[in-house]
JSON list of C-alpha atoms in Angstrom, two decimals:
[
{"chain": "A", "resi": 12, "resn": "MET", "atom": "CA", "xyz": [92.99, 92.70, 114.24]},
{"chain": "A", "resi": 13, "resn": "GLY", "atom": "CA", "xyz": [91.70, 88.93, 114.27]},
{"chain": "A", "resi": 14, "resn": "ARG", "atom": "CA", "xyz": [89.74, 87.45, 111.18]},
{"chain": "A", "resi": 15, "resn": "ASN", "atom": "CA", "xyz": [86.23, 86.39, 110.84]},
{"chain": "A", "resi": 16, "resn": "ALA", "atom": "CA", "xyz": [85.75, 83.18, 108.54]},
{"chain": "A", "resi": 17, "resn": "LYS", "atom": "CA", "xyz": [83.80, 85.27, 105.57]},
{"chain": "A", "resi": 18, "resn": "GLY", "atom": "CA", "xyz": [86.64, 87.03, 105.18]},
{"chain": "A", "resi": 19, "resn": "ILE", "atom": "CA", "xyz": [89.63, 84.13, 105.14]},
{"chain": "A", "resi": 20, "resn": "SER", "atom": "CA", "xyz": [89.68, 83.32, 101.42]},
{"chain": "A", "resi": 21, "resn": "ARG", "atom": "CA", "xyz": [89.13, 86.28, 100.73]},
{"chain": "A", "resi": 22, "resn": "THR", "atom": "CA", "xyz": [92.75, 87.66, 102.64]},
{"chain": "A", "resi": 23, "resn": "CYS", "atom": "CA", "xyz": [94.34, 84.84, 100.72]},
{"chain": "A", "resi": 24, "resn": "ALA", "atom": "CA", "xyz": [93.82, 86.43, 97.80]},
{"chain": "A", "resi": 25, "resn": "TYR", "atom": "CA", "xyz": [95.00, 89.24, 99.10]},
{"chain": "A", "resi": 26, "resn": "GLU", "atom": "CA", "xyz": [97.66, 87.65, 100.74]},
{"chain": "A", "resi": 27, "resn": "SER", "atom": "CA", "xyz": [99.13, 85.68, 97.55]},
{"chain": "A", "resi": 28, "resn": "LEU", "atom": "CA", "xyz": [98.62, 89.45, 95.31]},
{"chain": "A", "resi": 29, "resn": "ARG", "atom": "CA", "xyz": [100.49, 91.30, 97.76]},
{"chain": "A", "resi": 30, "resn": "ASN", "atom": "CA", "xyz": [103.40, 88.60, 97.76]},
{"chain": "A", "resi": 31, "resn": "GLU", "atom": "CA", "xyz": [103.73, 88.73, 94.04]},
{"chain": "A", "resi": 32, "resn": "ILE", "atom": "CA", "xyz": [103.31, 92.51, 94.29]},
{"chain": "A", "resi": 33, "resn": "ASP", "atom": "CA", "xyz": [106.24, 92.55, 96.76]},
{"chain": "A", "resi": 34, "resn": "ALA", "atom": "CA", "xyz": [108.66, 89.95, 94.71]},
{"chain": "A", "resi": 35, "resn": "ILE", "atom": "CA", "xyz": [108.03, 92.50, 91.77]},
{"chain": "A", "resi": 36, "resn": "LEU", "atom": "CA", "xyz": [108.80, 95.68, 93.41]},
{"chain": "A", "resi": 37, "resn": "GLY", "atom": "CA", "xyz": [111.11, 94.24, 96.02]},
{"chain": "A", "resi": 38, "resn": "CYS", "atom": "CA", "xyz": [114.32, 95.20, 94.15]},
{"chain": "A", "resi": 39, "resn": "TYR", "atom": "CA", "xyz": [113.37, 98.45, 94.39]},
{"chain": "A", "resi": 40, "resn": "GLY", "atom": "CA", "xyz": [113.24, 98.38, 98.18]},
{"chain": "A", "resi": 41, "resn": "LEU", "atom": "CA", "xyz": [109.25, 99.07, 98.47]},
{"chain": "A", "resi": 42, "resn": "GLN", "atom": "CA", "xyz": [107.19, 96.66, 99.68]},
{"chain": "A", "resi": 43, "resn": "ALA", "atom": "CA", "xyz": [102.62, 96.32, 99.47]},
{"chain": "A", "resi": 44, "resn": "VAL", "atom": "CA", "xyz": [100.95, 97.22, 102.81]},
{"chain": "A", "resi": 45, "resn": "ASP", "atom": "CA", "xyz": [97.40, 96.91, 101.65]},
{"chain": "A", "resi": 46, "resn": "ILE", "atom": "CA", "xyz": [95.59, 96.33, 98.80]},
{"chain": "A", "resi": 47, "resn": "SER", "atom": "CA", "xyz": [92.10, 97.16, 98.00]},
{"chain": "A", "resi": 48, "resn": "VAL", "atom": "CA", "xyz": [90.16, 96.08, 94.83]},
{"chain": "A", "resi": 49, "resn": "ARG", "atom": "CA", "xyz": [86.86, 95.85, 93.82]},
{"chain": "A", "resi": 50, "resn": "ARG", "atom": "CA", "xyz": [85.04, 96.77, 90.30]},
{"chain": "A", "resi": 51, "resn": "SER", "atom": "CA", "xyz": [82.63, 99.86, 89.16]},
{"chain": "A", "resi": 52, "resn": "SER", "atom": "CA", "xyz": [80.94, 100.35, 86.15]},
{"chain": "A", "resi": 53, "resn": "GLY", "atom": "CA", "xyz": [82.65, 96.67, 84.75]},
{"chain": "A", "resi": 54, "resn": "LYS", "atom": "CA", "xyz": [86.17, 98.04, 85.10]},
{"chain": "A", "resi": 55, "resn": "ALA", "atom": "CA", "xyz": [89.03, 96.87, 88.29]},
{"chain": "A", "resi": 56, "resn": "LEU", "atom": "CA", "xyz": [89.79, 99.48, 90.72]},
{"chain": "A", "resi": 57, "resn": "LEU", "atom": "CA", "xyz": [92.78, 98.94, 92.86]},
{"chain": "A", "resi": 58, "resn": "ASP", "atom": "CA", "xyz": [94.43, 101.38, 96.00]},
{"chain": "A", "resi": 59, "resn": "ILE", "atom": "CA", "xyz": [98.21, 99.89, 96.51]},
{"chain": "A", "resi": 60, "resn": "TYR", "atom": "CA", "xyz": [99.70, 100.88, 99.58]},
{"chain": "A", "resi": 61, "resn": "LEU", "atom": "CA", "xyz": [103.31, 100.91, 99.52]},
{"chain": "A", "resi": 62, "resn": "ALA", "atom": "CA", "xyz": [106.22, 101.51, 102.22]},
{"chain": "A", "resi": 63, "resn": "LYS", "atom": "CA", "xyz": [109.72, 102.13, 100.97]},
{"chain": "A", "resi": 64, "resn": "MET", "atom": "CA", "xyz": [112.32, 99.81, 103.38]},
{"chain": "A", "resi": 65, "resn": "ASN", "atom": "CA", "xyz": [115.18, 101.70, 104.67]},
{"chain": "A", "resi": 66, "resn": "SER", "atom": "CA", "xyz": [117.72, 99.70, 106.92]},
{"chain": "A", "resi": 67, "resn": "GLY", "atom": "CA", "xyz": [114.93, 97.27, 107.51]},
{"chain": "A", "resi": 68, "resn": "ILE", "atom": "CA", "xyz": [112.30, 100.13, 108.93]},
{"chain": "A", "resi": 69, "resn": "ALA", "atom": "CA", "xyz": [108.86, 101.08, 106.72]},
{"chain": "A", "resi": 70, "resn": "CYS", "atom": "CA", "xyz": [109.52, 104.46, 105.47]},
{"chain": "A", "resi": 71, "resn": "SER", "atom": "CA", "xyz": [106.67, 106.25, 103.00]},
{"chain": "A", "resi": 72, "resn": "PRO", "atom": "CA", "xyz": [107.63, 105.99, 99.32]},
{"chain": "A", "resi": 73, "resn": "ASN", "atom": "CA", "xyz": [109.06, 109.69, 97.38]},
{"chain": "A", "resi": 74, "resn": "THR", "atom": "CA", "xyz": [106.89, 110.39, 94.25]},
{"chain": "A", "resi": 75, "resn": "SER", "atom": "CA", "xyz": [109.68, 109.09, 92.10]},
{"chain": "A", "resi": 76, "resn": "ASP", "atom": "CA", "xyz": [109.51, 105.44, 94.24]},
{"chain": "A", "resi": 77, "resn": "LEU", "atom": "CA", "xyz": [105.74, 105.60, 93.10]},
{"chain": "A", "resi": 78, "resn": "GLU", "atom": "CA", "xyz": [106.21, 106.52, 89.38]},
{"chain": "A", "resi": 79, "resn": "GLU", "atom": "CA", "xyz": [109.00, 103.93, 89.13]},
{"chain": "A", "resi": 80, "resn": "ALA", "atom": "CA", "xyz": [106.60, 101.44, 91.12]},
{"chain": "A", "resi": 81, "resn": "SER", "atom": "CA", "xyz": [103.82, 102.23, 88.78]},
{"chain": "A", "resi": 82, "resn": "SER", "atom": "CA", "xyz": [105.25, 101.58, 85.94]},
{"chain": "A", "resi": 83, "resn": "VAL", "atom": "CA", "xyz": [106.48, 98.03, 86.70]},
{"chain": "A", "resi": 84, "resn": "LEU", "atom": "CA", "xyz": [103.24, 97.02, 87.83]},
{"chain": "A", "resi": 85, "resn": "HIS", "atom": "CA", "xyz": [101.19, 98.53, 85.00]},
{"chain": "A", "resi": 86, "resn": "ILE", "atom": "CA", "xyz": [103.05, 95.91, 82.82]},
{"chain": "A", "resi": 87, "resn": "PHE", "atom": "CA", "xyz": [101.99, 92.91, 85.28]},
{"chain": "A", "resi": 88, "resn": "PHE", "atom": "CA", "xyz": [98.84, 93.95, 85.68]},
{"chain": "A", "resi": 89, "resn": "ASP", "atom": "CA", "xyz": [98.02, 94.48, 81.91]},
{"chain": "A", "resi": 90, "resn": "ASP", "atom": "CA", "xyz": [98.84, 90.27, 82.17]},
{"chain": "A", "resi": 91, "resn": "TYR", "atom": "CA", "xyz": [96.95, 89.46, 85.23]},
{"chain": "A", "resi": 92, "resn": "PHE", "atom": "CA", "xyz": [93.90, 91.54, 84.03]},
{"chain": "A", "resi": 93, "resn": "ARG", "atom": "CA", "xyz": [94.39, 90.47, 80.24]},
{"chain": "A", "resi": 94, "resn": "ASP", "atom": "CA", "xyz": [91.36, 92.11, 78.55]},
{"chain": "A", "resi": 95, "resn": "GLN", "atom": "CA", "xyz": [89.90, 93.37, 81.95]},
{"chain": "A", "resi": 96, "resn": "ASP", "atom": "CA", "xyz": [90.05, 97.19, 82.18]},
{"chain": "A", "resi": 97, "resn": "TYR", "atom": "CA", "xyz": [91.70, 98.30, 85.10]},
{"chain": "A", "resi": 98, "resn": "VAL", "atom": "CA", "xyz": [92.54, 101.92, 87.09]},
{"chain": "A", "resi": 99, "resn": "MET", "atom": "CA", "xyz": [95.76, 101.13, 90.02]},
{"chain": "A", "resi": 100, "resn": "THR", "atom": "CA", "xyz": [96.42, 103.65, 92.47]},
{"chain": "A", "resi": 101, "resn": "LEU", "atom": "CA", "xyz": [99.76, 103.27, 94.10]},
{"chain": "A", "resi": 102, "resn": "SER", "atom": "CA", "xyz": [100.04, 106.10, 97.56]},
{"chain": "A", "resi": 103, "resn": "SER", "atom": "CA", "xyz": [101.51, 105.76, 101.01]},
{"chain": "A", "resi": 104, "resn": "PRO", "atom": "CA", "xyz": [100.04, 104.31, 104.00]},
{"chain": "A", "resi": 105, "resn": "GLY", "atom": "CA", "xyz": [100.17, 107.55, 105.90]},
{"chain": "A", "resi": 106, "resn": "LEU", "atom": "CA", "xyz": [100.09, 109.02, 109.15]},
{"chain": "A", "resi": 107, "resn": "ASN", "atom": "CA", "xyz": [96.07, 108.59, 109.53]},
{"chain": "A", "resi": 108, "resn": "ARG", "atom": "CA", "xyz": [95.43, 105.34, 108.30]},
{"chain": "A", "resi": 109, "resn": "CYS", "atom": "CA", "xyz": [94.65, 102.67, 111.06]},
{"chain": "A", "resi": 110, "resn": "LEU", "atom": "CA", "xyz": [96.99, 99.60, 111.17]},
{"chain": "A", "resi": 111, "resn": "LYS", "atom": "CA", "xyz": [94.79, 97.11, 109.98]},
{"chain": "A", "resi": 112, "resn": "THR", "atom": "CA", "xyz": [96.68, 93.67, 109.95]},
{"chain": "A", "resi": 113, "resn": "LEU", "atom": "CA", "xyz": [99.39, 91.63, 112.31]},
{"chain": "A", "resi": 114, "resn": "TYR", "atom": "CA", "xyz": [101.20, 91.96, 109.02]},
{"chain": "A", "resi": 115, "resn": "GLU", "atom": "CA", "xyz": [101.54, 95.49, 109.10]},
{"chain": "A", "resi": 116, "resn": "LEU", "atom": "CA", "xyz": [102.35, 95.34, 113.02]},
{"chain": "A", "resi": 117, "resn": "LYS", "atom": "CA", "xyz": [105.15, 93.27, 112.00]},
{"chain": "A", "resi": 118, "resn": "LEU", "atom": "CA", "xyz": [105.96, 95.93, 108.98]},
{"chain": "A", "resi": 119, "resn": "PHE", "atom": "CA", "xyz": [106.21, 99.15, 110.76]},
{"chain": "A", "resi": 120, "resn": "ASN", "atom": "CA", "xyz": [108.58, 97.29, 113.53]},
{"chain": "A", "resi": 121, "resn": "GLY", "atom": "CA", "xyz": [110.95, 100.47, 114.80]},
{"chain": "A", "resi": 122, "resn": "ARG", "atom": "CA", "xyz": [108.19, 102.58, 113.83]},
{"chain": "A", "resi": 123, "resn": "MET", "atom": "CA", "xyz": [106.35, 104.80, 116.82]},
{"chain": "A", "resi": 124, "resn": "ALA", "atom": "CA", "xyz": [102.74, 103.53, 117.15]},
{"chain": "A", "resi": 125, "resn": "ASN", "atom": "CA", "xyz": [99.89, 105.33, 119.17]},
{"chain": "A", "resi": 126, "resn": "VAL", "atom": "CA", "xyz": [97.59, 102.15, 120.18]},
{"chain": "A", "resi": 127, "resn": "SER", "atom": "CA", "xyz": [95.16, 101.78, 122.21]},
{"chain": "A", "resi": 128, "resn": "PHE", "atom": "CA", "xyz": [93.59, 98.53, 123.58]},
{"chain": "A", "resi": 129, "resn": "ALA", "atom": "CA", "xyz": [91.51, 97.00, 126.45]},
{"chain": "A", "resi": 130, "resn": "ASP", "atom": "CA", "xyz": [93.63, 96.45, 129.38]},
{"chain": "A", "resi": 131, "resn": "GLU", "atom": "CA", "xyz": [92.41, 93.49, 131.84]},
{"chain": "A", "resi": 132, "resn": "ASN", "atom": "CA", "xyz": [89.30, 94.91, 132.98]},
{"chain": "A", "resi": 133, "resn": "GLY", "atom": "CA", "xyz": [88.37, 96.37, 129.94]},
{"chain": "A", "resi": 134, "resn": "GLU", "atom": "CA", "xyz": [89.21, 99.96, 130.76]},
{"chain": "A", "resi": 135, "resn": "SER", "atom": "CA", "xyz": [90.83, 101.63, 127.32]},
{"chain": "A", "resi": 136, "resn": "VAL", "atom": "CA", "xyz": [94.16, 102.38, 127.27]},
{"chain": "A", "resi": 137, "resn": "SER", "atom": "CA", "xyz": [96.06, 104.44, 124.94]},
{"chain": "A", "resi": 138, "resn": "VAL", "atom": "CA", "xyz": [100.18, 104.26, 124.57]},
{"chain": "A", "resi": 139, "resn": "VAL", "atom": "CA", "xyz": [102.37, 105.46, 122.09]},
{"chain": "A", "resi": 140, "resn": "GLY", "atom": "CA", "xyz": [105.79, 103.71, 121.60]},
{"chain": "A", "resi": 141, "resn": "LYS", "atom": "CA", "xyz": [108.00, 102.58, 119.45]},
{"chain": "A", "resi": 142, "resn": "ILE", "atom": "CA", "xyz": [107.33, 98.38, 118.27]},
{"chain": "A", "resi": 143, "resn": "VAL", "atom": "CA", "xyz": [109.13, 96.58, 118.90]},
{"chain": "A", "resi": 144, "resn": "SER", "atom": "CA", "xyz": [107.72, 92.91, 117.66]},
{"chain": "A", "resi": 145, "resn": "ALA", "atom": "CA", "xyz": [104.68, 91.57, 116.78]},
{"chain": "A", "resi": 146, "resn": "ASP", "atom": "CA", "xyz": [103.42, 88.25, 116.87]},
{"chain": "A", "resi": 147, "resn": "ASP", "atom": "CA", "xyz": [99.87, 85.79, 116.60]},
{"chain": "A", "resi": 148, "resn": "ASP", "atom": "CA", "xyz": [99.95, 86.83, 120.61]},
{"chain": "A", "resi": 149, "resn": "LYS", "atom": "CA", "xyz": [101.22, 89.79, 121.65]},
{"chain": "A", "resi": 150, "resn": "LEU", "atom": "CA", "xyz": [102.69, 93.49, 120.27]},
{"chain": "A", "resi": 151, "resn": "ALA", "atom": "CA", "xyz": [106.25, 94.81, 122.06]},
{"chain": "A", "resi": 152, "resn": "LEU", "atom": "CA", "xyz": [105.78, 98.36, 122.55]},
{"chain": "A", "resi": 153, "resn": "PHE", "atom": "CA", "xyz": [109.47, 100.62, 123.92]},
{"chain": "A", "resi": 154, "resn": "LEU", "atom": "CA", "xyz": [107.90, 103.45, 125.89]},
{"chain": "A", "resi": 155, "resn": "ASN", "atom": "CA", "xyz": [109.69, 105.80, 128.07]},
{"chain": "A", "resi": 156, "resn": "SER", "atom": "CA", "xyz": [108.90, 104.04, 131.28]},
{"chain": "A", "resi": 157, "resn": "GLY", "atom": "CA", "xyz": [109.81, 100.51, 129.49]},
{"chain": "A", "resi": 158, "resn": "GLU", "atom": "CA", "xyz": [108.45, 97.60, 127.46]},
{"chain": "A", "resi": 159, "resn": "VAL", "atom": "CA", "xyz": [104.59, 97.06, 127.39]},
{"chain": "A", "resi": 160, "resn": "ILE", "atom": "CA", "xyz": [103.13, 93.68, 125.53]},
{"chain": "A", "resi": 161, "resn": "ILE", "atom": "CA", "xyz": [99.70, 94.72, 124.55]},
{"chain": "A", "resi": 162, "resn": "PRO", "atom": "CA", "xyz": [97.52, 91.21, 123.44]},
{"chain": "A", "resi": 163, "resn": "ILE", "atom": "CA", "xyz": [96.53, 91.10, 119.96]},
{"chain": "A", "resi": 164, "resn": "ASP", "atom": "CA", "xyz": [93.38, 90.41, 120.61]},
{"chain": "A", "resi": 165, "resn": "SER", "atom": "CA", "xyz": [92.98, 93.41, 123.39]},
{"chain": "A", "resi": 166, "resn": "ILE", "atom": "CA", "xyz": [94.23, 95.87, 120.57]},
{"chain": "A", "resi": 167, "resn": "ARG", "atom": "CA", "xyz": [91.19, 98.18, 119.44]},
{"chain": "A", "resi": 168, "resn": "ASN", "atom": "CA", "xyz": [93.09, 100.47, 116.69]},
{"chain": "A", "resi": 169, "resn": "ALA", "atom": "CA", "xyz": [97.15, 101.82, 116.20]},
{"chain": "A", "resi": 170, "resn": "PHE", "atom": "CA", "xyz": [97.86, 104.45, 113.81]},
{"chain": "A", "resi": 171, "resn": "LEU", "atom": "CA", "xyz": [101.50, 105.10, 113.32]},
{"chain": "A", "resi": 172, "resn": "GLU", "atom": "CA", "xyz": [102.96, 108.73, 114.28]},
{"chain": "A", "resi": 173, "resn": "GLU", "atom": "CA", "xyz": [105.47, 110.71, 112.71]}
]
C-alpha cells in the first residue's frame, strides 16, 4: 500500500486528475476510484474506474451512470488533450480488482472486504469484515467477533466482497 520514491510524482499527477474528475462527476454521485493513463501508437489510453456513491457508501455504477459520465468526461478530455487522440474506457472497479491505495480503502468505507495481512509474527492472516475506517496507520474492520485493527503497512492485499 505504500509508495516508492519513483512513483510519487506520477501518483501526485493521478491524484490531481482524479480530483478534477471527481469535481466534474460529483453532481452525478460518481467518484473516480482509480485512473490508468498510458500511451500506445501515439494515442493516450485512459482507463477510469468509477464508483456510485449511495448514502456515503461506494457502489458499482450502472450502465446509464457510465454513459452519462462518458458524455461529460469527453467534453473535459477533448479540451485536456486538445489536438491529441485519446481513447477513454469507463468501468466499475469490480470485485476481482485488488484495492490498491489508502484512498480506495477510505472510499469503500462501509463495504465488506477480504483483507490478507502479516501478523506480528510475519504469518499470513486473512479476514473478511466491514471496513469501518482507514487512515495512514491502520485499517479498522468489523468482524462477527468484533473490531480488528490492521496496520496499513502489514496489508498484503484487499478485495471487496459482495
